[in-house]
CSV table of N, CA and C in Angstrom, one decimal:
chain,number,residue,atom,x,y,z
O,84,GLN,N,-16.1,-43.9,14.4
O,84,GLN,CA,-15.0,-43.1,14.6
O,84,GLN,C,-14.1,-43.7,15.6
O,85,ALA,N,-12.8,-43.6,15.4
O,85,ALA,CA,-11.8,-44.1,16.4
O,85,ALA,C,-10.6,-42.9,16.3
O,86,GLN,N,-10.1,-42.9,17.5
O,86,GLN,CA,-8.9,-42.1,17.4
O,86,GLN,C,-7.8,-42.9,18.2
O,87,LEU,N,-6.5,-42.6,17.6
O,87,LEU,CA,-5.4,-43.4,18.1
O,87,LEU,C,-4.4,-42.4,18.6
O,88,VAL,N,-3.8,-42.4,19.8
O,88,VAL,CA,-2.8,-41.7,20.3
O,88,VAL,C,-1.8,-42.4,20.8
O,89,GLN,N,-0.7,-42.2,20.1
O,89,GLN,CA,0.8,-42.8,20.5
O,89,GLN,C,1.6,-42.4,21.5
O,90,SER,N,2.3,-43.1,22.1
O,90,SER,CA,3.4,-42.5,23.1
O,90,SER,C,4.5,-43.6,22.9
O,91,GLY,N,5.7,-43.0,23.3
O,91,GLY,CA,7.0,-43.9,23.4
O,91,GLY,C,7.8,-43.3,22.1
O,92,GLY,N,8.9,-44.2,22.0
O,92,GLY,CA,9.7,-43.7,20.9
O,92,GLY,C,10.9,-42.9,21.6
O,93,GLY,N,11.9,-42.7,20.5
O,93,GLY,CA,12.8,-41.9,21.1
O,93,GLY,C,14.2,-42.5,20.5
O,94,LEU,N,15.4,-42.0,21.1
O,94,LEU,CA,16.7,-42.1,20.5
O,94,LEU,C,17.3,-43.4,21.5
O,95,VAL,N,17.6,-44.5,20.7
O,95,VAL,CA,18.1,-45.8,21.5
O,95,VAL,C,19.4,-46.2,20.9
O,96,GLN,N,20.1,-46.9,21.6
O,96,GLN,CA,21.4,-47.3,21.0
O,96,GLN,C,21.3,-48.7,20.8
O,97,ALA,N,21.9,-48.9,19.7
O,97,ALA,CA,21.6,-50.4,19.2
O,97,ALA,C,21.8,-51.5,20.3
O,98,GLY,N,21.2,-52.5,20.1
O,98,GLY,CA,21.0,-53.5,21.1
O,98,GLY,C,20.0,-53.3,22.0
O,99,GLY,N,19.6,-52.2,22.3
O,99,GLY,CA,18.8,-51.8,23.5
O,99,GLY,C,17.1,-52.2,23.1
O,100,SER,N,16.1,-51.9,23.8
O,100,SER,CA,14.9,-52.0,23.8
O,100,SER,C,13.9,-50.7,23.9
O,101,LEU,N,13.0,-50.9,23.5
O,101,LEU,CA,11.9,-49.9,23.8
O,101,LEU,C,10.5,-50.4,23.6
O,102,THR,N,9.4,-49.9,24.1
O,102,THR,CA,8.0,-50.0,23.8
O,102,THR,C,7.0,-48.8,23.5
O,103,LEU,N,6.5,-49.2,22.5
O,103,LEU,CA,5.6,-48.0,21.8
O,103,LEU,C,4.3,-48.5,22.5
O,104,SER,N,3.6,-47.4,22.7
O,104,SER,CA,2.1,-47.5,23.2
O,104,SER,C,1.3,-46.7,22.1
O,105,CYS,N,-0.1,-47.8,22.2
O,105,CYS,CA,-1.2,-47.0,21.3
O,105,CYS,C,-2.4,-46.9,22.0
O,106,ALA,N,-2.8,-45.7,22.4
O,106,ALA,CA,-4.4,-45.7,23.1
O,106,ALA,C,-5.3,-45.5,22.0
O,107,PHE,N,-6.6,-46.4,22.0
O,107,PHE,CA,-7.5,-46.5,21.2
O,107,PHE,C,-8.7,-45.7,21.9
O,108,SER,N,-9.5,-44.7,21.2
O,108,SER,CA,-10.7,-44.2,21.8
O,108,SER,C,-11.7,-44.2,20.8
O,109,GLY,N,-13.0,-44.4,21.1
O,109,GLY,CA,-14.1,-44.7,20.3
O,109,GLY,C,-14.9,-45.9,20.8
O,110,ARG,N,-15.7,-46.4,20.0
O,110,ARG,CA,-16.6,-47.7,20.3
O,110,ARG,C,-16.1,-48.9,19.8
O,111,ALA,N,-16.5,-50.0,20.6
O,111,ALA,CA,-16.3,-51.0,19.8
O,111,ALA,C,-14.8,-51.7,19.8
O,112,PHE,N,-13.9,-51.3,20.6
O,112,PHE,CA,-12.5,-51.7,20.2
O,112,PHE,C,-12.4,-53.2,19.9
O,113,ARG,N,-13.1,-53.9,20.2
O,113,ARG,CA,-12.9,-55.5,20.1
O,113,ARG,C,-13.2,-55.7,18.6
O,114,MET,N,-13.9,-54.9,18.0
O,114,MET,CA,-14.2,-54.9,16.5
O,114,MET,C,-13.2,-54.9,15.6
O,115,TYR,N,-12.1,-54.0,16.1
O,115,TYR,CA,-10.8,-53.7,15.1
O,115,TYR,C,-9.7,-54.4,15.2
O,116,ARG,N,-9.4,-54.7,13.9
O,116,ARG,CA,-7.6,-55.1,13.8
O,116,ARG,C,-6.9,-54.2,14.2
O,117,MET,N,-5.9,-54.4,15.2
O,117,MET,CA,-4.9,-53.3,15.3
O,117,MET,C,-3.6,-53.7,14.6
O,118,ALA,N,-2.9,-52.7,14.2
O,118,ALA,CA,-1.5,-53.0,13.5
O,118,ALA,C,-0.6,-52.0,13.8
O,119,TRP,N,0.7,-52.3,13.6
O,119,TRP,CA,1.9,-51.5,13.6
O,119,TRP,C,2.6,-51.5,12.2
O,120,PHE,N,2.8,-50.3,11.8
O,120,PHE,CA,3.6,-50.2,10.6
O,120,PHE,C,4.7,-49.0,10.9
O,121,ARG,N,5.7,-49.1,9.9
O,121,ARG,CA,6.8,-48.2,10.2
O,121,ARG,C,7.1,-47.6,8.6
O,122,GLN,N,7.8,-46.4,8.7
O,122,GLN,CA,8.2,-45.7,7.5
O,122,GLN,C,9.5,-45.1,7.7
O,123,ALA,N,10.4,-45.8,7.3
O,123,ALA,CA,12.0,-45.2,7.3
O,123,ALA,C,11.8,-44.0,6.1
O,124,PRO,N,13.2,-43.2,6.4
O,124,PRO,CA,13.0,-42.2,5.3
O,124,PRO,C,13.3,-42.6,3.8
O,125,GLY,N,12.4,-42.0,3.1
O,125,GLY,CA,12.5,-42.2,1.5
O,125,GLY,C,12.1,-43.7,1.4
O,126,LYS,N,11.2,-44.3,2.2
O,126,LYS,CA,10.6,-45.6,1.9
O,126,LYS,C,9.1,-45.5,2.3
O,127,GLU,N,8.6,-46.6,1.5
O,127,GLU,CA,7.2,-46.6,2.0
O,127,GLU,C,6.7,-47.1,3.2
O,128,ARG,N,5.6,-46.8,3.6
O,128,ARG,CA,5.3,-47.4,5.0
O,128,ARG,C,5.0,-48.9,4.7
O,129,GLU,N,5.4,-49.5,5.7
O,129,GLU,CA,5.7,-50.9,5.7
O,129,GLU,C,5.0,-51.8,6.8
O,130,PHE,N,4.3,-52.7,6.7
O,130,PHE,CA,3.6,-53.7,7.8
O,130,PHE,C,4.8,-54.1,8.6
O,131,VAL,N,4.4,-54.2,9.9
O,131,VAL,CA,5.3,-54.7,11.0
O,131,VAL,C,4.6,-55.9,11.9
O,132,ALA,N,3.5,-55.7,12.2
O,132,ALA,CA,2.5,-56.6,13.1
O,132,ALA,C,1.1,-56.1,13.1
O,133,GLN,N,0.2,-57.3,13.4
O,133,GLN,CA,-1.2,-57.0,13.7
O,133,GLN,C,-1.7,-57.9,14.7
O,134,VAL,N,-2.9,-57.7,15.3
O,134,VAL,CA,-3.6,-58.5,16.1
O,134,VAL,C,-4.9,-58.2,15.8
O,135,PHE,N,-5.8,-59.4,15.7
O,135,PHE,CA,-7.4,-59.1,16.1
O,135,PHE,C,-7.4,-59.2,17.6
O,136,TRP,N,-8.9,-59.0,17.8
O,136,TRP,CA,-9.2,-58.8,19.1
O,136,TRP,C,-8.9,-60.3,20.1
O,137,ARG,N,-8.8,-61.5,19.5
O,137,ARG,CA,-8.4,-62.5,20.0
O,137,ARG,C,-7.5,-63.2,19.1
O,138,GLY,N,-6.6,-63.7,19.5
O,138,GLY,CA,-5.7,-64.4,18.6
O,138,GLY,C,-4.2,-64.2,18.9
O,139,THR,N,-3.3,-64.6,18.2
O,139,THR,CA,-2.1,-64.5,18.2
O,139,THR,C,-1.6,-63.5,17.1
O,140,PRO,N,-0.7,-62.6,17.7
O,140,PRO,CA,-0.4,-61.4,16.6
O,140,PRO,C,0.6,-62.1,15.6
O,141,GLU,N,0.5,-61.4,14.4
O,141,GLU,CA,1.3,-61.9,13.1
O,141,GLU,C,2.3,-60.8,13.1
O,142,TYR,N,3.4,-61.2,12.4
O,142,TYR,CA,4.5,-60.3,12.1
O,142,TYR,C,5.1,-60.4,10.9
O,143,ALA,N,5.5,-59.2,10.5
O,143,ALA,CA,6.4,-59.3,9.0
O,143,ALA,C,7.8,-60.3,9.3
O,144,GLU,N,8.2,-60.8,8.4
O,144,GLU,CA,9.3,-61.9,8.6
O,144,GLU,C,10.3,-61.1,9.0
O,145,SER,N,10.5,-60.0,8.6
O,145,SER,CA,11.9,-59.0,9.0
O,145,SER,C,12.0,-58.7,10.3
O,146,VAL,N,10.8,-58.8,11.2
O,146,VAL,CA,10.8,-58.4,12.6
O,146,VAL,C,10.6,-59.4,13.5
O,147,LYS,N,10.3,-60.8,13.0
O,147,LYS,CA,10.0,-62.0,14.0
O,147,LYS,C,11.1,-62.1,14.8
O,148,GLY,N,10.9,-62.3,16.0
O,148,GLY,CA,12.0,-62.9,16.9
O,148,GLY,C,12.3,-61.5,17.9
O,149,ARG,N,12.2,-60.3,17.2
O,149,ARG,CA,12.6,-59.0,17.9
O,149,ARG,C,11.5,-58.2,18.5
O,150,PHE,N,10.2,-58.2,17.7
O,150,PHE,CA,9.3,-57.6,18.0
O,150,PHE,C,8.2,-58.2,18.6
O,151,THR,N,7.4,-57.6,19.7
O,151,THR,CA,6.3,-58.2,20.2
O,151,THR,C,5.3,-57.4,20.3
O,152,MET,N,4.1,-57.6,19.6
O,152,MET,CA,3.0,-56.8,19.7
O,152,MET,C,1.9,-57.5,20.8
O,153,SER,N,1.4,-56.6,21.5
O,153,SER,CA,0.3,-57.1,22.6
O,153,SER,C,-0.9,-56.1,22.5
O,154,ARG,N,-1.9,-56.8,23.2
O,154,ARG,CA,-3.2,-55.9,23.0
O,154,ARG,C,-3.9,-56.2,24.3
O,155,ASP,N,-4.2,-55.1,25.0
O,155,ASP,CA,-4.9,-54.9,26.3
O,155,ASP,C,-6.3,-54.7,26.1
O,156,ASN,N,-7.4,-55.6,25.7
O,156,ASN,CA,-8.7,-55.3,25.5
O,156,ASN,C,-9.3,-54.5,26.6
O,157,ASP,N,-8.9,-54.6,28.0
O,157,ASP,CA,-9.6,-54.1,28.9
O,157,ASP,C,-9.6,-52.6,28.9
O,158,ASN,N,-8.1,-52.3,28.4
O,158,ASN,CA,-7.9,-51.0,28.6
O,158,ASN,C,-7.7,-50.0,27.0
O,159,ASN,N,-8.2,-50.9,26.1
O,159,ASN,CA,-8.3,-50.2,24.6
O,159,ASN,C,-6.7,-49.8,24.4
O,160,MET,N,-5.6,-50.7,24.6
O,160,MET,CA,-4.5,-50.3,24.3
O,160,MET,C,-3.5,-51.4,23.3
O,161,VAL,N,-2.7,-51.0,22.7
O,161,VAL,CA,-1.7,-52.0,21.8
O,161,VAL,C,-0.4,-51.4,22.2
O,162,TYR,N,0.4,-52.4,22.2
O,162,TYR,CA,1.8,-52.2,22.5
O,162,TYR,C,2.7,-52.8,21.4
O,163,LEU,N,4.0,-52.3,21.2
O,163,LEU,CA,4.8,-52.9,20.3
O,163,LEU,C,6.4,-52.7,21.0
O,164,GLN,N,6.6,-53.9,21.7
O,164,GLN,CA,7.9,-53.9,22.3
O,164,GLN,C,9.0,-54.4,21.0
O,165,ILE,N,10.2,-53.7,21.1
O,165,ILE,CA,11.3,-53.7,20.2
O,165,ILE,C,12.4,-54.2,21.0
O,166,ASP,N,13.0,-55.3,20.7
O,166,ASP,CA,14.2,-55.8,21.3
O,166,ASP,C,15.1,-55.9,20.4
O,167,SER,N,16.6,-55.9,20.9
O,167,SER,CA,17.6,-55.9,20.2
O,167,SER,C,17.7,-55.0,18.9
O,168,LEU,N,17.6,-53.7,19.3
O,168,LEU,CA,17.3,-52.7,18.2
O,168,LEU,C,18.5,-52.6,17.2
O,169,LYS,N,18.2,-52.5,16.2
O,169,LYS,CA,19.4,-52.2,14.9
O,169,LYS,C,19.0,-50.6,14.4
O,170,PRO,N,20.2,-50.2,13.9
O,170,PRO,CA,20.0,-48.9,13.1
O,170,PRO,C,19.0,-49.0,12.0
O,171,GLU,N,18.7,-50.3,11.5
O,171,GLU,CA,17.8,-50.1,10.3
O,171,GLU,C,16.2,-50.5,10.7
O,172,ASP,N,16.2,-50.1,12.2
O,172,ASP,CA,15.0,-50.3,12.8
O,172,ASP,C,14.5,-48.6,12.7
O,173,THR,N,15.4,-47.7,12.4
O,173,THR,CA,15.0,-46.5,12.6
O,173,THR,C,14.0,-45.9,11.6
O,174,ALA,N,12.9,-45.3,12.0
O,174,ALA,CA,11.7,-45.0,11.1
O,174,ALA,C,10.8,-44.3,12.2
O,175,ILE,N,9.5,-43.9,11.5
O,175,ILE,CA,8.4,-43.4,12.1
O,175,ILE,C,7.7,-44.6,12.4
O,176,TYR,N,7.0,-44.9,13.6
O,176,TYR,CA,6.2,-46.1,13.8
O,176,TYR,C,4.7,-45.5,13.9
O,177,TYR,N,3.8,-46.2,13.3
O,177,TYR,CA,2.5,-45.6,13.3
O,177,TYR,C,1.6,-47.1,13.7
O,178,CYS,N,0.6,-46.7,14.6
O,178,CYS,CA,-0.5,-47.8,15.0
O,178,CYS,C,-1.6,-47.4,14.2
O,179,GLY,N,-1.9,-48.7,13.7
O,179,GLY,CA,-3.5,-48.3,12.7
O,179,GLY,C,-4.6,-49.3,13.2
O,180,ALA,N,-5.7,-49.1,12.7
O,180,ALA,CA,-6.9,-49.8,13.1
O,180,ALA,C,-7.8,-49.7,12.0
O,181,THR,N,-8.4,-50.9,12.0
O,181,THR,CA,-9.6,-51.0,10.8
O,181,THR,C,-10.3,-52.4,11.3
O,182,PHE,N,-11.8,-52.1,10.8
O,182,PHE,CA,-12.8,-53.2,11.3
O,182,PHE,C,-13.3,-53.7,9.9
O,183,ARG,N,-12.4,-53.6,8.7
O,183,ARG,CA,-12.4,-54.1,7.3
O,183,ARG,C,-11.7,-55.2,7.1
O,184,ASP,N,-12.1,-56.2,6.3
O,184,ASP,CA,-11.2,-57.0,5.5
O,184,ASP,C,-10.1,-56.6,4.7
O,185,GLY,N,-9.2,-57.2,4.6
O,185,GLY,CA,-8.0,-56.6,3.5
O,185,GLY,C,-6.8,-57.0,3.7
O,186,ASN,N,-6.0,-56.9,2.8
O,186,ASN,CA,-4.4,-57.2,2.9
O,186,ASN,C,-3.8,-56.5,4.1
O,187,ARG,N,-3.5,-57.3,5.0
O,187,ARG,CA,-2.7,-57.0,6.1
O,187,ARG,C,-1.6,-55.8,6.1
O,188,ASN,N,-0.7,-56.1,4.7
O,188,ASN,CA,0.4,-55.4,4.4
O,188,ASN,C,0.1,-53.9,4.0
O,189,SER,N,-1.2,-53.6,3.5
O,189,SER,CA,-1.4,-52.6,2.6
O,189,SER,C,-1.9,-51.4,3.6
O,190,PRO,N,-1.4,-50.3,3.5
O,190,PRO,CA,-1.8,-49.2,4.5
O,190,PRO,C,-3.2,-48.8,4.2
O,191,GLY,N,-3.8,-49.0,2.9
O,191,GLY,CA,-4.9,-48.7,2.6
O,191,GLY,C,-6.0,-49.4,3.5
O,192,THR,N,-5.5,-50.5,3.9
O,192,THR,CA,-6.6,-51.3,4.7
O,192,THR,C,-7.2,-50.8,6.0
O,193,TYR,N,-6.1,-49.9,6.3
O,193,TYR,CA,-6.5,-49.4,7.7
O,193,TYR,C,-7.0,-48.0,7.6
O,194,ASP,N,-8.4,-47.8,8.4
O,194,ASP,CA,-9.0,-46.6,8.5
O,194,ASP,C,-8.4,-45.2,9.3
O,195,TYR,N,-7.8,-45.7,10.5
O,195,TYR,CA,-7.4,-44.8,11.5
O,195,TYR,C,-5.9,-45.2,11.7
O,196,TRP,N,-5.4,-44.0,12.1
O,196,TRP,CA,-3.8,-43.9,12.3
O,196,TRP,C,-3.4,-43.0,13.4
O,197,GLY,N,-2.5,-43.5,14.3
O,197,GLY,CA,-1.9,-42.8,15.2
O,197,GLY,C,-1.1,-41.5,14.4
O,198,GLN,N,-0.5,-40.6,15.4
O,198,GLN,CA,0.4,-39.5,14.9
O,198,GLN,C,1.7,-39.9,14.4
O,199,GLY,N,2.1,-41.4,14.8
O,199,GLY,CA,3.3,-41.7,14.6
O,199,GLY,C,4.5,-41.4,15.5
O,200,SER,N,5.4,-42.3,15.9
O,200,SER,CA,6.4,-42.1,16.9
O,200,SER,C,7.5,-42.2,16.1
O,201,GLN,N,8.6,-41.5,16.7
O,201,GLN,CA,10.0,-41.6,16.0
O,201,GLN,C,10.8,-42.3,16.6
O,202,VAL,N,11.4,-43.4,16.1
O,202,VAL,CA,12.4,-44.4,16.7
O,202,VAL,C,13.7,-44.2,15.9
O,203,THR,N,14.7,-43.8,16.8
O,203,THR,CA,16.0,-43.6,16.0
O,203,THR,C,17.0,-44.4,16.9
O,204,VAL,N,17.7,-45.2,16.2
O,204,VAL,CA,18.6,-46.3,16.6
O,204,VAL,C,20.0,-45.7,16.2
O,205,SER,N,20.7,-45.7,17.3
O,205,SER,CA,22.2,-45.1,17.1
O,205,SER,C,23.1,-46.3,17.1
O,206,SER,N,24.1,-46.4,16.2
O,206,SER,CA,25.1,-47.5,16.1
O,206,SER,C,26.5,-47.5,17.0
C-alpha cells in the first residue's frame, strides 16, 4: 500500500513558473516508478513525465524543455517544476506510482494516485 499527497499548484500568469510536490508514504519507495499526469477539462488524463528510482526522467514530447521532474529518494518525494507556463498547461496534475511494468502513457499502469493539484495559467 502507498499513499500520495500532493501540494503546490494554483493560479499563475503565463510565462511564470511553479513547482508541484508529491509525498509518498508506504514501504519501499525505491521499488516504485513515479510519474506525473495531467488532465485538462474535457480531455483524458495524459502522461507528463516519469522516473524510476535511479535514472533520468522521461518526458512527453509536448513538455520537454519546460518541465523538470525530480525525485528525492531520501525523503520519499517527487517534484515537477514547470517553467514558461502557457495557458494550455491549465489542468489538474496528478502524481502516480506503480511497481509494475506497463505502458508509461497509460493511467491504468499506475496503482496509486495523489489527490490532484489544480494549475491554472492566465494569459
